[in-house]
Coordinates of C-alpha atoms and ligand atoms in Angstrom, one line a residue:
X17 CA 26.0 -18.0 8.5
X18 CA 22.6 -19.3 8.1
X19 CA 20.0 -20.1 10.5
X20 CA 18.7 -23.2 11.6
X21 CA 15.8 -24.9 12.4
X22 CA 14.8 -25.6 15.7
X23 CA 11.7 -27.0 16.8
X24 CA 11.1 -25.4 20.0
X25 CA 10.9 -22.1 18.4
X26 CA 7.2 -21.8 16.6
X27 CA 5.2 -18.6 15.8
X28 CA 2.5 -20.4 18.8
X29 CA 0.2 -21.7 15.4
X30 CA 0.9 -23.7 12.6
X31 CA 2.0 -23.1 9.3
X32 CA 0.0 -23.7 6.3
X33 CA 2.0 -23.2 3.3
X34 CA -0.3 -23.2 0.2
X35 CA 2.5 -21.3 -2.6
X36 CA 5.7 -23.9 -1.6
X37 CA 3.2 -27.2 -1.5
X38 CA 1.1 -25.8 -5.1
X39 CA 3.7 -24.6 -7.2
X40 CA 7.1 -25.6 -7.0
X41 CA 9.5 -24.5 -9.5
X42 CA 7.8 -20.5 -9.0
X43 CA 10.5 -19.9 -6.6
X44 CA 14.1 -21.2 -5.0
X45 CA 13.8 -22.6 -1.7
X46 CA 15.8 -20.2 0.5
X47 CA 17.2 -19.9 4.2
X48 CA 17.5 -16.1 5.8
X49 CA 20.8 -14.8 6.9
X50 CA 21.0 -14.7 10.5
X51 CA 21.6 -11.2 12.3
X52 CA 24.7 -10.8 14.1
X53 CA 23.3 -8.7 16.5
X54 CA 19.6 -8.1 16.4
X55 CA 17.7 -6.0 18.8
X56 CA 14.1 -4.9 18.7
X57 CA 13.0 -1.5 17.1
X58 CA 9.6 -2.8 17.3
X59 CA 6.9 -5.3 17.2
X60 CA 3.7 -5.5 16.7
X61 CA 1.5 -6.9 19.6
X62 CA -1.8 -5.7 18.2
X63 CA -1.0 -7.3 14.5
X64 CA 0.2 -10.5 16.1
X65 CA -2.7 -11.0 18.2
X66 CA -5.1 -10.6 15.1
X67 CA -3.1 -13.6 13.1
X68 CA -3.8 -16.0 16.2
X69 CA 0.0 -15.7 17.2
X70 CA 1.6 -16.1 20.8
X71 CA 2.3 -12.3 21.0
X72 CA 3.6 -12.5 24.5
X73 CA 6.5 -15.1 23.6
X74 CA 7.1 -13.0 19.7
X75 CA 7.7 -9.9 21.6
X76 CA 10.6 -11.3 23.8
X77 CA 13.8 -13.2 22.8
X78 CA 12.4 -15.6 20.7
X79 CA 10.8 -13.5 18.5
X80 CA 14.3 -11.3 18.5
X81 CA 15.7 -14.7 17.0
X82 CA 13.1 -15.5 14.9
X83 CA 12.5 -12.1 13.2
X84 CA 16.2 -11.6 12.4
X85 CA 16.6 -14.5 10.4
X86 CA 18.4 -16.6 13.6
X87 CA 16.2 -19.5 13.9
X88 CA 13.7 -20.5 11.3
X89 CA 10.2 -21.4 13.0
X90 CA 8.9 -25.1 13.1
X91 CA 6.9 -24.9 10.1
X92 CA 8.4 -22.4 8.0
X93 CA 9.7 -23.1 4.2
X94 CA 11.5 -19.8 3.5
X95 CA 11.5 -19.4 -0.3
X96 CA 12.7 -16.8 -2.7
X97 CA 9.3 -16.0 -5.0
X98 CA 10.2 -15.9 -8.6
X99 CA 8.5 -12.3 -10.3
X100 CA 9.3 -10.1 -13.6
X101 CA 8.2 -7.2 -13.7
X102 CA 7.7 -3.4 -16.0
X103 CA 9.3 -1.0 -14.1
X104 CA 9.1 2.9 -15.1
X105 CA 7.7 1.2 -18.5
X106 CA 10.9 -1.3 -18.9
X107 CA 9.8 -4.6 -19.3
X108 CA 12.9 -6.6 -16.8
X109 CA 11.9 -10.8 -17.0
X110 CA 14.0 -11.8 -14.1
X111 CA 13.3 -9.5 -10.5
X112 CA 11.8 -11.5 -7.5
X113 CA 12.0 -11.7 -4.4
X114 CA 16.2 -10.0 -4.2
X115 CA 16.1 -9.0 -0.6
X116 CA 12.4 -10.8 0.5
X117 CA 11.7 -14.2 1.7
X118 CA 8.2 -15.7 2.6
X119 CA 8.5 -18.0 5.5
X120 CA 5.1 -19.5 5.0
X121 CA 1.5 -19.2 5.4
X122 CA -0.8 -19.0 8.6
X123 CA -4.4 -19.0 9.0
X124 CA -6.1 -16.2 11.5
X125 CA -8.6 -17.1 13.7
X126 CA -11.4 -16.1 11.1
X127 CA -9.7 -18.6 8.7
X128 CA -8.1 -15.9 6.7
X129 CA -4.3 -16.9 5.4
X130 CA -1.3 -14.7 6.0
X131 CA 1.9 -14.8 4.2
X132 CA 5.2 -14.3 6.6
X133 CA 7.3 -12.3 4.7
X134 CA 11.3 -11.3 5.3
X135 CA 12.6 -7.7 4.0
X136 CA 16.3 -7.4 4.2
X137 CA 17.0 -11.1 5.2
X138 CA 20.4 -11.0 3.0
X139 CA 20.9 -12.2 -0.4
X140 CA 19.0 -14.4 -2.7
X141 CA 19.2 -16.1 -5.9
X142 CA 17.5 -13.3 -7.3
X143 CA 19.4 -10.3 -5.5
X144 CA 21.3 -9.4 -9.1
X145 CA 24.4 -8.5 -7.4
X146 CA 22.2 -6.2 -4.6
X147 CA 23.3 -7.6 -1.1
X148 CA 19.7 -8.3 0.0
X149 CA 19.9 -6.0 2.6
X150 CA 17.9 -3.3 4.1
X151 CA 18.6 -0.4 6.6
X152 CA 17.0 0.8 9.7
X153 CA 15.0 4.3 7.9
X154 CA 13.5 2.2 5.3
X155 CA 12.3 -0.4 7.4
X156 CA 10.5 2.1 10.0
X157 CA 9.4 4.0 6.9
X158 CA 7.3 1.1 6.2
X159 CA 6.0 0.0 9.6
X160 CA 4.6 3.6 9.7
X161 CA 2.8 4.2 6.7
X162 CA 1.5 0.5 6.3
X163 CA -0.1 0.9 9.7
X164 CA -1.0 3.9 9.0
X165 CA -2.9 3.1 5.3
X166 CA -4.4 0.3 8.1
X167 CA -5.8 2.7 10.1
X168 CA -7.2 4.6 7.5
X169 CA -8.9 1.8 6.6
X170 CA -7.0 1.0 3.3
X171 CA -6.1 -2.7 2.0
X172 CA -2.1 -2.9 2.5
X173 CA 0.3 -5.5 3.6
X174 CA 1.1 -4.9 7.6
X175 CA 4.1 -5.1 9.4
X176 CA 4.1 -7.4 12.0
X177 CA 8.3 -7.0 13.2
X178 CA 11.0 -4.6 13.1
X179 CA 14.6 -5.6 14.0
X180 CA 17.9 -3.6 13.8
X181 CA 20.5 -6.7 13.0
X182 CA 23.6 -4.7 14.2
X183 CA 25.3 -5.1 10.7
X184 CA 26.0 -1.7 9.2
X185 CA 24.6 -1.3 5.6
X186 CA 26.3 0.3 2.7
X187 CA 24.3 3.2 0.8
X188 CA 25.2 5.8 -0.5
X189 CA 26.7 6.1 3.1
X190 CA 26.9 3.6 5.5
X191 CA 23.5 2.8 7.5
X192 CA 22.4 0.4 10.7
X193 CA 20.9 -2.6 8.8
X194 CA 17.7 -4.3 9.6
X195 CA 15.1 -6.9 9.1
X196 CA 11.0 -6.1 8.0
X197 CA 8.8 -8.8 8.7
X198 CA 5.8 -8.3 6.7
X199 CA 2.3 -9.9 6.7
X200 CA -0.2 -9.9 3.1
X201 CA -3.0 -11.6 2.0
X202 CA -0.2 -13.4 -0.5
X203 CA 2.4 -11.6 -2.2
X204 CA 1.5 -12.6 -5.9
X205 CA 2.1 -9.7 -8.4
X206 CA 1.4 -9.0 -11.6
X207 CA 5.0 -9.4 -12.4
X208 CA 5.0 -13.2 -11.1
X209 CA 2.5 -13.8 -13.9
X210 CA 4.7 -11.9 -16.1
X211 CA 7.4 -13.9 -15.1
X212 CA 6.2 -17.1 -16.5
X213 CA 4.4 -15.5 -19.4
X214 CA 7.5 -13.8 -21.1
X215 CA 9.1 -17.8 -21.0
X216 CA 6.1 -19.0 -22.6
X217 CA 5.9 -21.3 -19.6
X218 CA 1.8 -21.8 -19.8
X219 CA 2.0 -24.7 -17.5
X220 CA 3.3 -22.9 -14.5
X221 CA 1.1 -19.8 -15.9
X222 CA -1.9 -22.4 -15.0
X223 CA -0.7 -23.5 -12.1
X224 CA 0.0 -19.7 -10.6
X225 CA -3.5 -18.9 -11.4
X226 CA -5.6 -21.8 -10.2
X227 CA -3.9 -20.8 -7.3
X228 CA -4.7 -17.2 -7.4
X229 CA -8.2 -17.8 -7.8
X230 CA -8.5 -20.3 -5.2
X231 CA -6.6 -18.2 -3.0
X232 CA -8.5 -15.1 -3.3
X233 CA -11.3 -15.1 -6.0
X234 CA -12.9 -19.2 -5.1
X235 CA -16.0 -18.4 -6.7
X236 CA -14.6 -18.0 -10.3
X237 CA -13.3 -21.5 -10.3
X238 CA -16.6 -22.2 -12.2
X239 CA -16.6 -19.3 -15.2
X240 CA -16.7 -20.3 -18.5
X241 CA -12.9 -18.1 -19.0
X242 CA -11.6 -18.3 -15.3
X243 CA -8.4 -16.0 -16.3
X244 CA -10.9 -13.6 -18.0
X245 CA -13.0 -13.1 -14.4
X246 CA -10.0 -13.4 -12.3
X247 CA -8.6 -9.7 -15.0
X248 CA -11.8 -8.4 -14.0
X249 CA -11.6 -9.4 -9.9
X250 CA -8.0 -7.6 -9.9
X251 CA -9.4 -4.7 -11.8
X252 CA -12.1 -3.8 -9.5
X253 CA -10.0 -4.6 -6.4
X254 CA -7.4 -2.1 -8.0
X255 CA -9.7 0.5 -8.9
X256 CA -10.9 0.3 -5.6
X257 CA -7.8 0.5 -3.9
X258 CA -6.4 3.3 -6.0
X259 CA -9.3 5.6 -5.7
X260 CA -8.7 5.0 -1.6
X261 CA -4.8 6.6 -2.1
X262 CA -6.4 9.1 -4.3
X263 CA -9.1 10.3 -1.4
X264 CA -6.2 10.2 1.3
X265 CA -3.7 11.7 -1.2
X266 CA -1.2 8.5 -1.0
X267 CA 1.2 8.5 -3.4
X268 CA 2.7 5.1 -4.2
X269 CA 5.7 6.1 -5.7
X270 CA 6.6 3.2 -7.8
X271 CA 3.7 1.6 -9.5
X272 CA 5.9 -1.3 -11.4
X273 CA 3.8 -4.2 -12.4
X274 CA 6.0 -5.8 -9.8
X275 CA 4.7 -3.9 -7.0
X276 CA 1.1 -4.1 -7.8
X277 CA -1.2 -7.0 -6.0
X278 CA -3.1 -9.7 -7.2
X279 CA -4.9 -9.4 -3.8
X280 CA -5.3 -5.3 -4.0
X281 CA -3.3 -4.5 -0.8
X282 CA -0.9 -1.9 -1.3
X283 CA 2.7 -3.0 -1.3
X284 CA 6.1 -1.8 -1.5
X285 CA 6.7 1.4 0.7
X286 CA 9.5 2.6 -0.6
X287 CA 9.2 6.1 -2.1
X288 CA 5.8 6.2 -1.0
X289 CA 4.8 9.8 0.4
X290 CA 1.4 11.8 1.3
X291 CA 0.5 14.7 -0.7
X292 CA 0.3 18.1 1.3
X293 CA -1.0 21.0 -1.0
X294 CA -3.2 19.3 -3.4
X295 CA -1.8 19.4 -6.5
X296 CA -2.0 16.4 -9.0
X297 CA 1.6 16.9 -10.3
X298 CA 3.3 16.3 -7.1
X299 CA 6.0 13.4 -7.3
X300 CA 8.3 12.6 -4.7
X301 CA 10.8 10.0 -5.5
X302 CA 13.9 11.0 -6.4
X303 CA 14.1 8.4 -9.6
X304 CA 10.7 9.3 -11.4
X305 CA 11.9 12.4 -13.4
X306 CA 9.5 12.4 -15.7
X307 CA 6.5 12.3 -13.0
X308 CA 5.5 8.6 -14.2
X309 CA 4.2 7.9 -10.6
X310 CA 2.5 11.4 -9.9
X311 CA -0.3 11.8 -8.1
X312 CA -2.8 12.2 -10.7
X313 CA -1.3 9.6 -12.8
X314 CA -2.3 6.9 -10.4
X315 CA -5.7 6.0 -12.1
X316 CA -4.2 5.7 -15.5
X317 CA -1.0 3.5 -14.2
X318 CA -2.8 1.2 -12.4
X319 CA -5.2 0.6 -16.0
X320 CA -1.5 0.3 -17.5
X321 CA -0.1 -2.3 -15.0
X322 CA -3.9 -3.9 -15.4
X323 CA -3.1 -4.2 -19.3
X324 CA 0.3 -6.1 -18.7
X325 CA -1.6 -8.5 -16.5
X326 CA -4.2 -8.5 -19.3
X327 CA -1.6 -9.7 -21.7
X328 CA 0.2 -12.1 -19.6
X329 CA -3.0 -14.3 -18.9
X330 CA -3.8 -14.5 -22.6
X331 CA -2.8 -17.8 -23.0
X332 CA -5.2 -18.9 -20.5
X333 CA -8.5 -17.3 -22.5
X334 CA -8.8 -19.9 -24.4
X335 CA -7.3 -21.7 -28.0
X336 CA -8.4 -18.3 -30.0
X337 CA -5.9 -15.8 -29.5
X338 CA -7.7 -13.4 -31.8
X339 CA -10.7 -13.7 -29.5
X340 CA -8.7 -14.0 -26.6
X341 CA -7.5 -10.4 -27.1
X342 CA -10.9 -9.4 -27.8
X343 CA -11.8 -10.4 -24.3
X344 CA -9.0 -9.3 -22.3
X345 CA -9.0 -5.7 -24.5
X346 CA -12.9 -5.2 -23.4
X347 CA -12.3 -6.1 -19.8
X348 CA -9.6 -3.5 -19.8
X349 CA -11.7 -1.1 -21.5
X350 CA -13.8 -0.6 -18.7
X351 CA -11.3 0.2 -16.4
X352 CA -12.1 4.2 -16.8
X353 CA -15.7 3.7 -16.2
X354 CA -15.0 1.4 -13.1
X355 CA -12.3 3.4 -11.6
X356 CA -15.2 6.8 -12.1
X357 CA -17.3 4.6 -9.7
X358 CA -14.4 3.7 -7.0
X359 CA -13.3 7.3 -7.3
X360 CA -17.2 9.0 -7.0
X361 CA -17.7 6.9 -4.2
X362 CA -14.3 7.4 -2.2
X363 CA -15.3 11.6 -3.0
X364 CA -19.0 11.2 -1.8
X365 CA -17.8 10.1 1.6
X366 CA -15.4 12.7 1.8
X367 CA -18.3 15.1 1.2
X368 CA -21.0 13.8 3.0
X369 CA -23.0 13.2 -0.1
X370 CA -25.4 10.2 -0.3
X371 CA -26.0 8.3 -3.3
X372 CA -28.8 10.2 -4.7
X373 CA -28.4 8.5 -8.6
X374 CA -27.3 11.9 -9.8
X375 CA -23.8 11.3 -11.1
X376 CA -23.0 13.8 -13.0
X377 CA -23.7 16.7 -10.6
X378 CA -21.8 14.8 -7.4
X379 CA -18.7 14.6 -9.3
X380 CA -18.5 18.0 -10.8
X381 CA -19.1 19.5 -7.3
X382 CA -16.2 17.4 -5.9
X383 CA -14.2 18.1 -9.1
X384 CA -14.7 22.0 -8.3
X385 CA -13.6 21.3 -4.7
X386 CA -10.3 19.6 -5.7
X387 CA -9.6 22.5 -8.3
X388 CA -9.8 24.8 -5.7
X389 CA -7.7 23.2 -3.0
X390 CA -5.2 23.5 -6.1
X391 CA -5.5 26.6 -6.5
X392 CA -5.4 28.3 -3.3
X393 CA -2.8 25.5 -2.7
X394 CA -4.6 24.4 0.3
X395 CA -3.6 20.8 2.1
X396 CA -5.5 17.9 0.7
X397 CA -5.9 16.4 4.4
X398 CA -7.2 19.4 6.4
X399 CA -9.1 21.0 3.5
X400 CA -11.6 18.0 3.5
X401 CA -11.3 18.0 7.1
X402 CA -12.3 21.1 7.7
X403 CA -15.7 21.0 6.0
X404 CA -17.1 19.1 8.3
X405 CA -16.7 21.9 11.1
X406 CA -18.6 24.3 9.2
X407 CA -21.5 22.7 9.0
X408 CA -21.0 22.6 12.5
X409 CA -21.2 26.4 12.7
X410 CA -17.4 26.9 12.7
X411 CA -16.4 28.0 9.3
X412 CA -13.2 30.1 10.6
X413 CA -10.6 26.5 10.3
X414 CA -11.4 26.0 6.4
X415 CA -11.8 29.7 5.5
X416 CA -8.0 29.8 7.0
X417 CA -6.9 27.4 5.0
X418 CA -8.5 29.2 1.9
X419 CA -6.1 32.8 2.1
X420 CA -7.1 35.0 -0.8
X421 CA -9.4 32.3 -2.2
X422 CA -12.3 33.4 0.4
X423 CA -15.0 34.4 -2.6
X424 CA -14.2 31.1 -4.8
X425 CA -14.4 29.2 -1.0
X426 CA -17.8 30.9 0.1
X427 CA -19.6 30.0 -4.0
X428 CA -18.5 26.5 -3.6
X429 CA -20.1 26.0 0.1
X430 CA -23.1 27.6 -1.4
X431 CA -23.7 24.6 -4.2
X432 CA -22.4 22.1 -1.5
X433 CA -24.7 23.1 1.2
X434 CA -27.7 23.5 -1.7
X435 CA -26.7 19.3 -2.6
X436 CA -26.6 18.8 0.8
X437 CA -30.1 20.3 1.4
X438 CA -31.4 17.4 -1.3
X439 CA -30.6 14.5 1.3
X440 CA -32.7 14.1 4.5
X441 CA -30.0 14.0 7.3
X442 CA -29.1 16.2 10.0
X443 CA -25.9 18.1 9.9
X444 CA -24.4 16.9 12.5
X445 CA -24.8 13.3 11.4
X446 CA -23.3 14.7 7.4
X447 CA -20.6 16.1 9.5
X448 CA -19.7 13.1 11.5
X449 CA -19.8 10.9 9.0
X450 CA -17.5 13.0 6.9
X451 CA -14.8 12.6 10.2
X452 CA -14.7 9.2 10.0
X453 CA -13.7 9.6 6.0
X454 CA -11.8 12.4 6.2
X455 CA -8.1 11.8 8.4
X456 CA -7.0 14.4 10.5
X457 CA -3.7 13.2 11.1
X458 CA -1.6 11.5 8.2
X459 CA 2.1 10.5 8.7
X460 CA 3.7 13.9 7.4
X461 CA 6.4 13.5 5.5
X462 CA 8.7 16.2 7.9
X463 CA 7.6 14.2 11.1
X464 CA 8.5 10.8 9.2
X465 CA 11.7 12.1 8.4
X466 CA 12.7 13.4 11.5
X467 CA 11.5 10.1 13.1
X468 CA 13.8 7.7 10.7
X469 CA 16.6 10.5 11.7
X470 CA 16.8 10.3 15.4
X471 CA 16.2 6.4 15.0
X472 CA 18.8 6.2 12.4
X473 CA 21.7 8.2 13.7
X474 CA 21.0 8.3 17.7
X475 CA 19.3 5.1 18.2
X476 CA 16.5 6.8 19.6
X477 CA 13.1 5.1 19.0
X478 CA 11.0 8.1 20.7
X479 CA 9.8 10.1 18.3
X480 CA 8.9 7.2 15.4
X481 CA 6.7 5.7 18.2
X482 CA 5.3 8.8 19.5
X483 CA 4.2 9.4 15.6
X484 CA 3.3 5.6 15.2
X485 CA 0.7 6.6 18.7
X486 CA -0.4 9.2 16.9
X487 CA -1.2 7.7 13.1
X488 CA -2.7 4.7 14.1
X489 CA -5.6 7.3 15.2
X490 CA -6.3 9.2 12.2
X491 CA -10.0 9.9 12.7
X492 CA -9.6 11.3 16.2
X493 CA -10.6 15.0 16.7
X494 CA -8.8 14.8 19.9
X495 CA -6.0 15.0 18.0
X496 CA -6.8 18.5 16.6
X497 CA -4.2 21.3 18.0
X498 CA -1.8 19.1 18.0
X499 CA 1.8 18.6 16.1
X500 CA 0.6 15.6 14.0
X501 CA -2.2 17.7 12.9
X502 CA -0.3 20.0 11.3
X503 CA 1.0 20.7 7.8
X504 CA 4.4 20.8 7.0
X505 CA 5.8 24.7 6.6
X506 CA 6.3 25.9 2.8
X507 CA 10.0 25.8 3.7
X508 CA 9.7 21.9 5.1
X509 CA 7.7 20.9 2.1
X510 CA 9.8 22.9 -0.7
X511 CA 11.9 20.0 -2.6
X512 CA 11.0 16.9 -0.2
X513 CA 12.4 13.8 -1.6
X514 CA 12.0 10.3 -1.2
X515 CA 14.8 7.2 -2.0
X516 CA 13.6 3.9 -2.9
X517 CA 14.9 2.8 0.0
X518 CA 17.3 0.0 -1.5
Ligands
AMP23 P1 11.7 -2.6 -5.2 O1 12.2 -1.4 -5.9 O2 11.9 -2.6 -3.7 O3 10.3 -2.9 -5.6 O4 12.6 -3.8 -5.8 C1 12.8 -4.1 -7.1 C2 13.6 -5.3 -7.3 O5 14.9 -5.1 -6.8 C3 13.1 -6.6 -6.5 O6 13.5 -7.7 -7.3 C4 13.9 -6.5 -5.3 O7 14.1 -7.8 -4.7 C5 15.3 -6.0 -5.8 N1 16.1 -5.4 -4.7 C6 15.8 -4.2 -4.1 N2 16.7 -3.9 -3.2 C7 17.6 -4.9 -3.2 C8 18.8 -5.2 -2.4 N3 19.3 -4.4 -1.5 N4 19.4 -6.4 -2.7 C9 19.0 -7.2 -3.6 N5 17.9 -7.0 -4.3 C10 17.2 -5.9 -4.1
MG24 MG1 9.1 -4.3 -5.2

């Protein structure tokens, strides 16, 4: 059963659809598989307002039929993207888009494009026997920790619609099925440059990124090596972005070359999770045995995945491939040194430390800081949190978090407040600046799980959007006291596991 088109039914503005006009033959035009029997889990009013959409329409029965794959907008041209992509270190040429569509492109009122993406919108030519399908608990996993890396400020793909379809799922057990509509600033990967490099195809290699860089990088058009400055754009967006999970303690879960950006938004919330006692080896998907994906092994992954797109754009740097290694080898090179600056930066703000030229110093004192949370195995989130307060006179919230640790604590605040003393600023502006860096409330993993459970098995949407309230506000001290401030018990957090969510 597949949808049609019918022209009454539009998002309220036009589509503008850049990747199906510029480069056919990167993907299989597609239609969506329409829901038997969609109902809402959510939308999102807020989102849809920001893209220039007629929110009021999208959040009744027109939207229902739109975001379940039941009528195809005026204006849509739902394709299947074409990607490859290194996943766990495996190189695999043929993924894509298995279980995704993109509808199209739209343009927000600032003139900034959108993709409209499908999740779950049945099979494709690319679904490699998978039956394209997703289920209710993956699909709310994602609307909550994508709006939540939002809130926190973090580049990420959004979720504009959520739609239970009324089909049941087959998992490991059966699940309600369901239908993620998901907005990015495009959804071009690594892997779909990959893709076309491992068949030698440099034509469509070209054409992919001309694109890119008009897309998101215009100004590079004009460099001697364009693919050369576009490796370095995605580095320093993906330093950046990286050293953002790192301060917030995101863990992605599956960094695969096919789930890392050309536009640095995060992507793919599937085994995604945030850290709780800081701790560097902490992995939660159930797949990555070795701890390929752990915490600490962000930085270094996201160089790795940064060298794979290296390779791929070779044959775009020009007729010596000698020197076009040579190149692409010292751009990558400076990944560590780049991803130091991100990362010093990201922990600065966290400490309410200015940029005094004093490297060195800064990130040794933050080093000591993380070490310590380690070892007193305090939580990542409330152990920067609570500096701020005790600069504010009220030391007791961190010093609880600290247990036997109390001497080790009480040295460190000592160097702190000393480099603190070096910058001309009132405490309470260092300490309200460090708020508005430091979250109070993160979507903890017990709280997401028993969220997806209650919507999962009793059809009750109460507690995911009483957390969604609550996570959208992450800054918010009026928050503090409450449940979604809190860390998980050592009993909730002993063995918590995540599921790709396929
Ligand atoms: P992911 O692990 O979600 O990043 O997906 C990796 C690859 O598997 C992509 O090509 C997906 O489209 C594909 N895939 C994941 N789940 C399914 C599914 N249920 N049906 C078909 N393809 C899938
Ligand atoms: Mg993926």
């Amino acid at each position: 059963m597949n949808a049609t088109a019918i022209a009454a039914h539009t998002l309220g503005t036009p589509f503008d659809n850049s990747y199906a006009r510029d480069l056919t033959g990167l993907y299989v035009p597609w239609q969506p598989q329409a829901a038997p029997a969609p109902r809402w889990l959510r939308f999102n009013t807020e989102l849809a307002r920001q893209l220039g959409l007629d929110a009021e329409r999208l959040s009744g029965a027109e939207g229902l039929a739109i975001f379940s794959g039941q009528t195809v907008p005026e204006g849509a041209q739902p394709i299947a993207q074409a990607y490859a992509g290194h996943q766990f270190g495996g190189f695999s040429p043929q993924l894509g888009d298995g279980r995704a569509l993109l509808l199209g492109e739209v343009l927000d009122p600032q003139g900034r494009r959108h993709d409209i993406a499908f999740k779950g919108s049945g099979p494709t030519p690319f679904s490699r026997g998978g039956d394209g399908k997703a289920a209710v608990g993956p699909v709310l996993r994602e609307y909550l920790i994508s709006e939540a890396m939002h809130a926190l400020g973090i580049p990420t793909t959004r979720t504009l619609a959520a739609v239970a379809t009324g089909e049941t799922v087959r998992r490991e057990r059966p699940l309600p099925g369901a239908v993620l509509t998901r907005t990015a600033a495009s959804h071009i990967r690594v892997g779909t440059f990959q893709f076309f490099a491992a068949r030698q195809d440099t034509d469509r290699l070209q054409r992919l990124a001309q694109h890119v860089i008009a897309r998101h990088d215009p100004d590079v058009a004009e460099d001697p090596v364009p693919a050369l400055a576009l490796l370095r754009r995605v580095m320093d967006r993906q330093a950046a972005l990286v050293a953002r999970w790192m301060g917030v303690g995101f863990i992605h879960g599956v960094m695969n070359t096919d789930n890392m950006t050309l536009s640095g938004e995060t992507i793919d919330y599937g085994p995604c999770a945030f850290m709780e006692v800081h701790d560097p080896d902490t992995v939660f998907s159930s797949i990555d045995h070795h701890g390929r994906y752990a915490y600490g092994n962000q930085p270094g992954i996201a160089q790795w995945n940064l060298a794979r797109l290296a390779e791929a754009l070779l044959p775009l740097m020009g007729t010596d491939p000698d020197d076009a290694v040579a190149q692409a080898t010292a751009v990558v090179n400076d990944y560590p040194a780049l991803y130091e600056r991100h990362w010093l930066a990201e922990l600065r703000r966290k400490l309410g430390l200015t940029d005094l030229g004093d490297d060195t110093g800064d990130l040794a004192l933050a080093n000591d800081y993380l070490q310590l949370l380690h070892t007193w195995q305090v939580d990542h989130t409330l152990g920067f949190r609570a500096l701020s307060a005790t600069l504010r006179g009220q030391p007791e919230a961190l010093a609880a978090r600290f247990g036997t640790g109390q001497t080790a604590l009480q040295a460190w605040l000592v160097r702190w407040q000393q480099r603190l003393a070096l910058q001309p600023l009132p405490a309470t502006e260092v300490a309200n600046a460090m708020d508005a860096a430091n979250p109070l409330v993160i979507p903890r993993n017990h709280l997401v799980e028993a969220a997806l459970d209650a919507a999962t098995h009793e059809g009750n949407l109460q507690p995911f959007e009483a957390l969604l309230a609550a996570i959208v506000r992450p800054f918010d001290s009026a928050q503090a006291g409450t449940l979604w401030a809190e860390p998980a018990t050592p009993e909730q957090q002993a063995g918590y596991h995540t599921f790709c969510g396929t």
